[in-house]
Coordinates of C-alpha atoms and ligand atoms in Angstrom, one line a residue:
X1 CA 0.0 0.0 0.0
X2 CA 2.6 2.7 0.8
X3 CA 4.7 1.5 -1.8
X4 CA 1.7 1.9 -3.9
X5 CA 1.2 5.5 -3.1
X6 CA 4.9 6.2 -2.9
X7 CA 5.3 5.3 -6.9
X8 CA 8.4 3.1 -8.5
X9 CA 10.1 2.7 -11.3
X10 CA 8.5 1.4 -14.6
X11 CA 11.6 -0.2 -15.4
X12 CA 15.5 -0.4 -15.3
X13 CA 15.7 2.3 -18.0
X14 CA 13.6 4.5 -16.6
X15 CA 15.3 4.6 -13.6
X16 CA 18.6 5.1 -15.1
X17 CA 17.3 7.8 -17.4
X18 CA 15.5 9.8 -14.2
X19 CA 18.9 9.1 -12.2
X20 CA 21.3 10.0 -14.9
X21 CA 19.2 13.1 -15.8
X22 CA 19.2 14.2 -12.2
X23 CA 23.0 13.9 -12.4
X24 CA 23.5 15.2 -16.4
X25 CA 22.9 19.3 -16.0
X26 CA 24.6 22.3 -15.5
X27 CA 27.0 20.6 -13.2
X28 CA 29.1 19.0 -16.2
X29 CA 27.2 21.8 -18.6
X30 CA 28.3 24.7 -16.8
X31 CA 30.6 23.8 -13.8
X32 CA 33.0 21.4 -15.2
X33 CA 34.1 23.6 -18.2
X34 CA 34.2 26.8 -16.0
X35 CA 36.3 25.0 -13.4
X36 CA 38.5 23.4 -15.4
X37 CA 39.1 26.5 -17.3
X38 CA 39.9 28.4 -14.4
X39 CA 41.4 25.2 -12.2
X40 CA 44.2 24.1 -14.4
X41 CA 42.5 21.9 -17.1
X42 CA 44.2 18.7 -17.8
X43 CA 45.4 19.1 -13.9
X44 CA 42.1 19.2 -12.7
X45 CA 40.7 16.5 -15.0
X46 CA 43.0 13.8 -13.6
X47 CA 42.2 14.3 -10.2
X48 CA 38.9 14.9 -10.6
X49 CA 38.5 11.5 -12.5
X50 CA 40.5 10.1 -10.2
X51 CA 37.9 11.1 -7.2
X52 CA 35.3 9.8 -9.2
X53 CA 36.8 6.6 -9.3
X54 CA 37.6 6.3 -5.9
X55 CA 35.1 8.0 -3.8
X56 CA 31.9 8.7 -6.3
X57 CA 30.6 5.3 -7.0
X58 CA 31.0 4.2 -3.3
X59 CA 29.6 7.0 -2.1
X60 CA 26.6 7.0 -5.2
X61 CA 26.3 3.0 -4.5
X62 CA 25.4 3.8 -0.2
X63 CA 23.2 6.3 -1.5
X64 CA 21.3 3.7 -3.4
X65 CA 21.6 0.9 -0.9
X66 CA 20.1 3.1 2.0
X67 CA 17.4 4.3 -0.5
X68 CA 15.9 0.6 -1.1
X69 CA 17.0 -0.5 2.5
X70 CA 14.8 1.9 4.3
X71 CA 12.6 2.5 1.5
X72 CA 12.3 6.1 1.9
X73 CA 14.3 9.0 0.8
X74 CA 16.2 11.8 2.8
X75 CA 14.7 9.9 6.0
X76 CA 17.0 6.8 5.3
X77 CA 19.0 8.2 7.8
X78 CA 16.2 8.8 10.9
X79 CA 14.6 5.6 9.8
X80 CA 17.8 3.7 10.6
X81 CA 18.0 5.3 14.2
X82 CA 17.2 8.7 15.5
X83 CA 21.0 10.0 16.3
X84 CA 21.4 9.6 12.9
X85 CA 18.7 12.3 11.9
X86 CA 20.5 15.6 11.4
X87 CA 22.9 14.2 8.4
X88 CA 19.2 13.5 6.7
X89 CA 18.4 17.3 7.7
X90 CA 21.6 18.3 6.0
X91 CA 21.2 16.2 3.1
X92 CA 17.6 17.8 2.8
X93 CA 18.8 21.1 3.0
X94 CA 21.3 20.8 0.2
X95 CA 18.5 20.3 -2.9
X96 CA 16.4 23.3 -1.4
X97 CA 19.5 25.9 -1.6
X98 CA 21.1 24.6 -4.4
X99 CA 17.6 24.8 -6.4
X100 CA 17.8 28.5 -5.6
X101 CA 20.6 29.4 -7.8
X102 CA 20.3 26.3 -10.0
X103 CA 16.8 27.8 -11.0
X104 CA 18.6 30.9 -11.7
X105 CA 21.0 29.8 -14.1
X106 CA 18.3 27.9 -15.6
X107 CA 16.2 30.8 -16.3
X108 CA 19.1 32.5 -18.1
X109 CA 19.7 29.4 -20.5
X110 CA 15.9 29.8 -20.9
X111 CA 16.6 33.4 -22.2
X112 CA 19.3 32.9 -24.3
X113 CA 17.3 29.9 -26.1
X114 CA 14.7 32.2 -26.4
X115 CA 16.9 35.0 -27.7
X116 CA 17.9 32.5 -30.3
X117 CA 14.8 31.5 -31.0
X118 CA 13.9 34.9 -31.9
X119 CA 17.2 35.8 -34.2
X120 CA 16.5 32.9 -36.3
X121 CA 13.2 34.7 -37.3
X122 CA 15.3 38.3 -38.2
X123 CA 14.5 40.1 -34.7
X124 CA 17.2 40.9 -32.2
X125 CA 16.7 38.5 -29.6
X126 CA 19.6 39.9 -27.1
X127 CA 18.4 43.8 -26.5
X128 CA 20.8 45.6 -29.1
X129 CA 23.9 43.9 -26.7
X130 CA 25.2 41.2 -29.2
X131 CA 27.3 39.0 -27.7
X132 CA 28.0 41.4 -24.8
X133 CA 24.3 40.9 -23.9
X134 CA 25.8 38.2 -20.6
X135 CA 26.5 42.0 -19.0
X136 CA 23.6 43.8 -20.0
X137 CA 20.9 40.6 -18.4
X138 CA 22.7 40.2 -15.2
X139 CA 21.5 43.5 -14.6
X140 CA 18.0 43.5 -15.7
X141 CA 16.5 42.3 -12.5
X142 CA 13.1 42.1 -14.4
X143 CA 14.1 39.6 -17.0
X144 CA 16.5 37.8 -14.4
X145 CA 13.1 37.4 -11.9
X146 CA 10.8 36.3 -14.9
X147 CA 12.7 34.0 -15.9
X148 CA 13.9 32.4 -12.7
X149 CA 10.0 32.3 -12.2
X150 CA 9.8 30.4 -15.5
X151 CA 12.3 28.0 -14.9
X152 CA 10.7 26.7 -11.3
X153 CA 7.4 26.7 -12.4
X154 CA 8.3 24.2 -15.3
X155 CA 9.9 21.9 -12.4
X156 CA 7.4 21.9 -10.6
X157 CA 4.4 20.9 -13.1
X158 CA 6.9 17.9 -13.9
X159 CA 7.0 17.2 -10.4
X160 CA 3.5 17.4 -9.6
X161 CA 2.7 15.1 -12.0
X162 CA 4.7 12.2 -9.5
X163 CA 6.9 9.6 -10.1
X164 CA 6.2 7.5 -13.4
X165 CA 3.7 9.8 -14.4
X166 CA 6.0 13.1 -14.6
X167 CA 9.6 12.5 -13.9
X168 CA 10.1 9.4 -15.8
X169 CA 8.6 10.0 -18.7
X170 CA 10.2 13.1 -19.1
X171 CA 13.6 12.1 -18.5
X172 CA 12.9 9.3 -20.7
X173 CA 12.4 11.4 -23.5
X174 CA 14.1 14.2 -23.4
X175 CA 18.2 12.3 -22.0
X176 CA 18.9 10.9 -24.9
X177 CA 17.8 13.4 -27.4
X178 CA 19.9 15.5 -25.7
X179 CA 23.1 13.1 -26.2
X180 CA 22.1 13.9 -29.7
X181 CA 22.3 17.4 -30.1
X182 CA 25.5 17.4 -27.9
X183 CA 27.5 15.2 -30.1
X184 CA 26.2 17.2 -33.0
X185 CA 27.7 20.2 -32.0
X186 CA 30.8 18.6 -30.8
X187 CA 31.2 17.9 -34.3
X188 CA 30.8 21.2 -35.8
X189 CA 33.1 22.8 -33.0
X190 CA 35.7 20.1 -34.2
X191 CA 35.8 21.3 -38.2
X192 CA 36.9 25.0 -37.1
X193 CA 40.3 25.9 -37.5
X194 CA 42.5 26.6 -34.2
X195 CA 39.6 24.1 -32.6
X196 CA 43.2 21.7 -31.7
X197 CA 44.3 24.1 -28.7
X198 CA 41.1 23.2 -27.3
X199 CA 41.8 19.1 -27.0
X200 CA 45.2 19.9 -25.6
X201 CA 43.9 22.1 -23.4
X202 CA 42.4 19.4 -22.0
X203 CA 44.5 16.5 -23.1
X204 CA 47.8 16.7 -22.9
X205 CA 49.5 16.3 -19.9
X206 CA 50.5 19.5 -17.8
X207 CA 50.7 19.6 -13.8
X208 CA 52.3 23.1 -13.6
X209 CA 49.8 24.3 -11.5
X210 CA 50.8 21.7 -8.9
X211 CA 54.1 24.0 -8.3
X212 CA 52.3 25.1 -5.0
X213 CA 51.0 22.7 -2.7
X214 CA 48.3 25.4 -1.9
X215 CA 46.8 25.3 -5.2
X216 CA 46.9 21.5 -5.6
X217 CA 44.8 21.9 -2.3
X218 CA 42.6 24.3 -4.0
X219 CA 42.2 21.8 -7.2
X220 CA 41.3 19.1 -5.0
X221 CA 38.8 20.9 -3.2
X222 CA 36.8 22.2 -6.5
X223 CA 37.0 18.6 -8.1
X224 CA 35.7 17.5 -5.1
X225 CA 33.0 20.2 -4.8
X226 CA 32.4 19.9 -8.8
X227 CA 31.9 15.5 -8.3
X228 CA 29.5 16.1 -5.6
X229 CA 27.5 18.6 -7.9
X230 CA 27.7 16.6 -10.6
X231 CA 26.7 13.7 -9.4
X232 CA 24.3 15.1 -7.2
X233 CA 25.8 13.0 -4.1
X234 CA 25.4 14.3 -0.4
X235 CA 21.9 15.5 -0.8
X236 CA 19.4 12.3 -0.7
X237 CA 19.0 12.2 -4.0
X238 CA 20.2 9.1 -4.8
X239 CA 18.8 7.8 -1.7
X240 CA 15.8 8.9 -2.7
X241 CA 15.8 7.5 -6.1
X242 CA 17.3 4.0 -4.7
X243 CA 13.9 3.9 -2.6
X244 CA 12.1 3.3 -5.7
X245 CA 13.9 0.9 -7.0
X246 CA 13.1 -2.6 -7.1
X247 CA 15.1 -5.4 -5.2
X248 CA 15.9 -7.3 -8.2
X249 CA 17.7 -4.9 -9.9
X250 CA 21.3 -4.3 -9.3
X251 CA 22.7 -1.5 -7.3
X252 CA 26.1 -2.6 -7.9
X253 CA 25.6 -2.1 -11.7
X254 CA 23.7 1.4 -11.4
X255 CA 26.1 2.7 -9.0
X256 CA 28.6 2.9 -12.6
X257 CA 26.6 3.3 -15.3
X258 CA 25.4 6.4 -13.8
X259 CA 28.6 8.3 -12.6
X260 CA 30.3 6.7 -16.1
X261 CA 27.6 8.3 -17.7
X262 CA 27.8 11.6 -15.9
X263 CA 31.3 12.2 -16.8
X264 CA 31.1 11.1 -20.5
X265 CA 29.4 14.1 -20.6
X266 CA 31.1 16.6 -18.8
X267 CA 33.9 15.6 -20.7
X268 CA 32.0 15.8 -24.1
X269 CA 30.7 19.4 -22.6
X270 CA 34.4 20.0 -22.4
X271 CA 34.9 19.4 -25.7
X272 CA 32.4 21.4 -27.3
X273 CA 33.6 24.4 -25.2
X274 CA 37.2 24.0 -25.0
X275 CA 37.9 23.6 -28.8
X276 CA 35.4 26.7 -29.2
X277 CA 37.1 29.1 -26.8
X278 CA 40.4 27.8 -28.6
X279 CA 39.2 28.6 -32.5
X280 CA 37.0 31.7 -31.6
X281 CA 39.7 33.2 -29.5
X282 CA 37.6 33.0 -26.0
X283 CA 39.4 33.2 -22.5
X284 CA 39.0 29.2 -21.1
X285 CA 39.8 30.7 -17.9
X286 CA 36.6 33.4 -17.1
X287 CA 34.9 31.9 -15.1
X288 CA 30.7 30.7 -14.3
X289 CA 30.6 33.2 -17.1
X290 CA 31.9 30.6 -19.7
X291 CA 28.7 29.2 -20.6
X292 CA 27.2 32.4 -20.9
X293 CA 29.0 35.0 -22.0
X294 CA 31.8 32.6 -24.3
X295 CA 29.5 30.4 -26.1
X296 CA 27.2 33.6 -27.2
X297 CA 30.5 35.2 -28.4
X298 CA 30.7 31.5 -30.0
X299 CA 27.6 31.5 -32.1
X300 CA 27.0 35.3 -33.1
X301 CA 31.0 36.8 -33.5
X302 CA 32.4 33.3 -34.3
X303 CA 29.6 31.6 -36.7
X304 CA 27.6 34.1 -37.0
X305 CA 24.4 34.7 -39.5
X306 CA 21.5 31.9 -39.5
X307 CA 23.9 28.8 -38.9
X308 CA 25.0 30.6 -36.0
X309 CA 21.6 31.4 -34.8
X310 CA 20.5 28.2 -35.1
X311 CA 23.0 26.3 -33.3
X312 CA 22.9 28.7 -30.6
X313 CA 19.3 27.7 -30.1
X314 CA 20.1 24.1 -30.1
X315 CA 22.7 25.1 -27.7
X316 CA 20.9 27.0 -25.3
X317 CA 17.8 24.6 -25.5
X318 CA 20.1 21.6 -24.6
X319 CA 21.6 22.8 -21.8
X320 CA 18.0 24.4 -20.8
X321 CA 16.4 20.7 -20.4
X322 CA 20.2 19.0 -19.2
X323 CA 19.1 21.9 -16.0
X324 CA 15.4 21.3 -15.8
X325 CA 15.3 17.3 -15.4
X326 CA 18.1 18.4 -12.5
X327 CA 15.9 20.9 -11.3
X328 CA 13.5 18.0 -10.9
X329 CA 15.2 16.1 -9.1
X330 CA 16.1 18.8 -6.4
X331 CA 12.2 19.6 -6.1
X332 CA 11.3 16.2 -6.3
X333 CA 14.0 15.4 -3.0
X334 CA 12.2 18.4 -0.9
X335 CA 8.3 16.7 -1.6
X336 CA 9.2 13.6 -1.4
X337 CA 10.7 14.0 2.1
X338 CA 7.4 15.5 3.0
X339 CA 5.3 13.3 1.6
X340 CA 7.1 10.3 3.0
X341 CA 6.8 12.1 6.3
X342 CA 3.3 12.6 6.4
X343 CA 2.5 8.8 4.9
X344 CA 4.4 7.9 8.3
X345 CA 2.1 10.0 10.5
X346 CA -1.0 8.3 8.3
X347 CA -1.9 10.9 7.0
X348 CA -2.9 11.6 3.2
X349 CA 0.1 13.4 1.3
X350 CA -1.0 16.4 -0.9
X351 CA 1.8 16.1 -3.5
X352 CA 0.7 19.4 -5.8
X353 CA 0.3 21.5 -2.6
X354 CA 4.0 20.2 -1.1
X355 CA 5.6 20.9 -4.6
X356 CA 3.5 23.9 -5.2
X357 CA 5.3 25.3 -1.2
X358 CA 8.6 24.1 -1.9
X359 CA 8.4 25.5 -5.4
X360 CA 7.8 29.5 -4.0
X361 CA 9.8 29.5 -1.3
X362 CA 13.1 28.5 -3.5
X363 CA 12.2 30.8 -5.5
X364 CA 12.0 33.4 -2.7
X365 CA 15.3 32.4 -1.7
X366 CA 16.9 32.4 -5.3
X367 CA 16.1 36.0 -5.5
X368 CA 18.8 37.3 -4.2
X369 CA 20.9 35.1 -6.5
X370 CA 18.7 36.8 -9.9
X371 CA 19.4 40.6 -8.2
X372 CA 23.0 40.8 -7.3
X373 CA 24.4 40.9 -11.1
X374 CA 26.8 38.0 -9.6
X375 CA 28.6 40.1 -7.4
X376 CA 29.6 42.8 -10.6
X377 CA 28.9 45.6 -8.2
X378 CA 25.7 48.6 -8.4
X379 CA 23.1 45.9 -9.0
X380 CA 19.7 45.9 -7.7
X381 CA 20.9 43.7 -4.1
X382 CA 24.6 43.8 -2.9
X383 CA 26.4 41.1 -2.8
X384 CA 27.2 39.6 0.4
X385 CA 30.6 41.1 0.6
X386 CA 28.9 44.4 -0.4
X387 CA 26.8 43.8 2.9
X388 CA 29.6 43.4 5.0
X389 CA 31.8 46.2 3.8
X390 CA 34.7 44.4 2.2
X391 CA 36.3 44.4 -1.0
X392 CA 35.6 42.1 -4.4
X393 CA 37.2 38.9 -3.7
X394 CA 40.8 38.8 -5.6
X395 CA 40.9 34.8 -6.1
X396 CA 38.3 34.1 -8.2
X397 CA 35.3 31.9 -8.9
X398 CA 34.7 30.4 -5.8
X399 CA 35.4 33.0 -3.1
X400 CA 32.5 33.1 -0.6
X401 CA 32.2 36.6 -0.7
X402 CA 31.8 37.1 -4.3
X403 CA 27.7 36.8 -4.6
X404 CA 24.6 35.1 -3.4
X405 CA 25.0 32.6 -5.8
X406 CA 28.6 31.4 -5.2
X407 CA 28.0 31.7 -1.2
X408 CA 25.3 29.4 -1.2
X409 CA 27.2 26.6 -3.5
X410 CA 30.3 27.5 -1.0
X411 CA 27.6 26.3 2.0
X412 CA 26.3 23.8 0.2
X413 CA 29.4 21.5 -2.3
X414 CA 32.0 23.2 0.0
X415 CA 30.6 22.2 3.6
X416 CA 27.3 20.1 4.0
X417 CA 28.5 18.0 1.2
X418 CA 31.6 17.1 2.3
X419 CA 30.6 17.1 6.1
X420 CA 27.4 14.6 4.9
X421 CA 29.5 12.7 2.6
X422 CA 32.3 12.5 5.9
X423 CA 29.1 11.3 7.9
X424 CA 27.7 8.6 6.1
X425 CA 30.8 7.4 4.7
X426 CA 32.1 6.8 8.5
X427 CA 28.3 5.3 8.9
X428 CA 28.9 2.7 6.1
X429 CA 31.9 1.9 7.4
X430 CA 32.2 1.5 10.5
X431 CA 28.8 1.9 12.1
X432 CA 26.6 -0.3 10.0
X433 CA 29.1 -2.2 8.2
X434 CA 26.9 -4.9 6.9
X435 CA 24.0 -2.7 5.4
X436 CA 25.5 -2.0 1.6
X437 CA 26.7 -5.5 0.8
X438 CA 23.7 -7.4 2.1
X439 CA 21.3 -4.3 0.0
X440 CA 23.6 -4.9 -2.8
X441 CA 23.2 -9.0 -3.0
X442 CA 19.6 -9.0 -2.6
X443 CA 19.8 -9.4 -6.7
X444 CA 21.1 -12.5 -6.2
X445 CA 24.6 -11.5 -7.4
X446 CA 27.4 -11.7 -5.3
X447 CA 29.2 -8.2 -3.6
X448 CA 32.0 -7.3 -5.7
X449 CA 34.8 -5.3 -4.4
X450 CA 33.7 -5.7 -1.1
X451 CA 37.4 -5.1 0.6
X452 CA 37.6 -2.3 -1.4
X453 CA 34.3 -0.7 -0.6
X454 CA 35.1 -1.2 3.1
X455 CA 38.6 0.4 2.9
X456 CA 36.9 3.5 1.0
X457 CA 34.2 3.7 3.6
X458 CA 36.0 3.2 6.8
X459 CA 39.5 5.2 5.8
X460 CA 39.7 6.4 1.8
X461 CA 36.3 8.3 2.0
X462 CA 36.8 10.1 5.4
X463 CA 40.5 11.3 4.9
X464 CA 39.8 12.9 1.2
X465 CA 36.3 14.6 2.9
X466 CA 38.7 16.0 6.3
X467 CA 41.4 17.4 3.4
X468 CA 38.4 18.8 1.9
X469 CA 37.0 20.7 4.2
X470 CA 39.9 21.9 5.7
X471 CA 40.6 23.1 2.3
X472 CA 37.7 25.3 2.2
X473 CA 38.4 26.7 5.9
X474 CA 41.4 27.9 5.3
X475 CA 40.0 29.2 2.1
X476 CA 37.4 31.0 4.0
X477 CA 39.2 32.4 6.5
X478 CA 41.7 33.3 3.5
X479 CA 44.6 31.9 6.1
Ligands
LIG501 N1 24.0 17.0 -10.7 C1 23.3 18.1 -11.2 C2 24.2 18.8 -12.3 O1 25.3 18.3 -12.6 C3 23.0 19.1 -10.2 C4 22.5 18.6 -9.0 C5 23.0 18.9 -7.8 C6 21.4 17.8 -8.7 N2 22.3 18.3 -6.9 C7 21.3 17.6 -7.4 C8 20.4 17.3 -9.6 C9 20.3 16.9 -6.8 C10 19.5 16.5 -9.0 C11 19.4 16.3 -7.7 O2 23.9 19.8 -12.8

């Protein structure tokens, strides 16, 4: 009965698609490019592969195991014992403040498809600004509140709509049209001339930015913050979408595919990006602006006319729907909490009216993110270093203190994540050591890796997370 009313997969695929669409979005879209670009490219690819190895598919697989143990999402945790509670809270809280800003960015990839959109019919879809337009929206707190409003009111019709209903046949559609139109324009980017310095960029081996222990530190801790992003680990997620999966499908298997999948495409975002800042002469190193303000510059200075126009559009829209089945996902981890919540009180869950709540106040909190022209100074709401008197950050992309948007991913992939991952890592290992590799063989398959798993739980996981977030205070405190 309650599994009834709590929904499950349709099938294997479906799950894969909904989990590999939660994890497929701006993270490898926007976030891997940018950070690599600005993080010391084929440096920070290696290491950030190499935590994806070693802590992303444990970490993805207890996620999925304490989903279909306890059968319930970000309450895995309080449903296994009540001391546990608070790294569920902090798992919760992670979707709800990361949709904020993720809704924002979404609504900007919703206006430049729409500016697009509009330049392929002869108008001028970006205000007179060309491809300085990036500039020109950041300020226009109208546009940037419309179309944050936009972009979380498409979640949550998706969500409303429940589990096999709404989210899976959604992702289902839409994941692998969108490997489509990626590869596509990976393919166009390739026949430009100069697009070369873009693979080698990537490719070719070059640790020169190692040459100070502080800033391997520093790579560490963004390919650490950019794999729990990515793979949307820490924040229940996976838990709650290992709740809905049946126990005769493998967790073991899923607990690769999707993380595999994940950074096939990150890397395939990197090399639609990186070959196209190299051939249309764009900085690889500006920043959360890369997307944004480099790939415009991309289609309308670079390719210009209708072919430029056009691909734009594909662009845009692609990376528009990677965000929104995310976006999902994050909305669907707040209402499902509650809904699992109220089901254990007895009582009737009103899914529309959960979503419905959830959906205005992230949006109420992603307004400051849509009003402080990401920390660019004079917008309509300061920044919070504006608030607090001090000076534009020098170092970067991920200071704290550079805007709304940056502070709450620095509380979010630079602390709770960490500190949750640190939590239930030390859990899985060493607290209930049994709970993965029994969930895991209740396929029928035998564990695999199971010394592995235990060393990476009880020792590997812990030490990288400590590293981590001493990383970030010391970063912080600028020390
Ligand atoms: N992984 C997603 C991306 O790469 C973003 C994300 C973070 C997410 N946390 C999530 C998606 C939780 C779904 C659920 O863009």
């Amino acid at each position: 009965m309650q599994e009834n009313k709590r929904g499950q997969w349709g099938s294997t695929f479906g799950f894969l698609m909904a989990s590999i669409g939660s994890a497929i979005g701006l993270g490898n879209l926007w976030g891997f490019p940018y950070k690599m670009g600005s993080s010391g490219g084929f440096a920070f690819l290696v290491v950030y592969l190499i935590l994806v190895v070693l802590a992303g598919v444990a970490l993805m697989m207890g996620e999925f195991a304490l989903g279909r143990k306890t059968g319930t999402g970000v309450g895995a945790y309080a449903a296994l014992s009540k001391k546990y509670r608070v790294i569920g809270w902090m798992a919760a809280f992670c979707p709800f403040l990361i949709l904020s800003f993720y809704a924002v960015l979404a609504g900007m990839t919703l206006r430049y498809c729409v500016g697009f959109l509009v330049q392929i019919f002869g108008a001028d879809g970006f205000a007179g600004q060309g491809s300085s337009f990036f500039g020109f929206l950041l300020y226009d707190s109208k546009s940037m509140v419309l179309f944050l409003a936009l972009a979380m009111i498409v979640t949550m019709v998706v969500v409303m709509g429940g589990i096999q209903g709404g989210i899976e046949k959604f992702s289902k559609a839409v994941m692998p049209a969108l490997g489509v139109i990626l590869i596509g324009i990976i393919i166009f980017v390739a026949m430009q001339p100069g697009a070369i310095e873009g693979y080698k960029f990537m490719f070719k081996p070059d640790f020169s930015v190692f040459a100070d222990p502080k800033s391997f530190f520093n790579v560490l801790k963004t390919a650490s913050g950019q794999m729990f992003f990515s793979l949307s680990l820490a924040m229940g997620i996976n838990i709650t979408f290992g709740s809905y999966l049946s126990k005769d499908k493998s967790i073991q298997k899923n607990a690769v595919i999707v993380p595999f999948s994940d950074t096939l495409f990150a890397l395939l975002a990197g090399m639609m990006i990186m070959p196209a800042c190299a051939a249309f002469g764009v900085d690889y190193g500006q920043g959360p602006g890369l997307l944004f303000a480099s790939m415009q510059k991309v289609f309308l200075d670079g390719m210009g006319g209708t072919v430029g126009n056009v691909v734009g559009f594909l662009f845009y829209f692609l990376v528009f729907i990677a965000a929104i089945t995310s976006s999902i996902a994050l909305l669907e981890v707040c209402t499902s909490s509650v809904v699992d919540r109220q089901l254990r009180k007895g009582k009737e869950p009103n899914r529309k009216k959960i979503s419905l709540v959830f959906a205005i106040a992230i949006f109420i909190v992603g307004l400051p993110a849509a009003l402080d022209a990401l920390g660019s100074g004079g917008a309509a709401l300061k920044a919070p270093f504006e608030l607090l008197g001090l000076e534009i950050g020098g170092s970067g992309y991920a200071m704290w203190n550079d805007c709304w948007l940056d502070f709450y991913d620095m509380i979010t992939e630079g602390v709770l994540m960490p500190l949750g991952a640190l939590l239930m890592s030390l859990l899985l290992g060493w607290g209930l050591p049994n709970l993965v590799k029994d969930e895991c063989e209740e396929d029928g398959k035998p564990f695999r890796g199971a010394a592995y798993f235990k060393f990476a739980f009880r020792f590997l996981i812990p030490v990288i997370m400590v590293i981590v977030l001493a990383t970030q205070i010391q970063s912080f405190f600028n020390l």
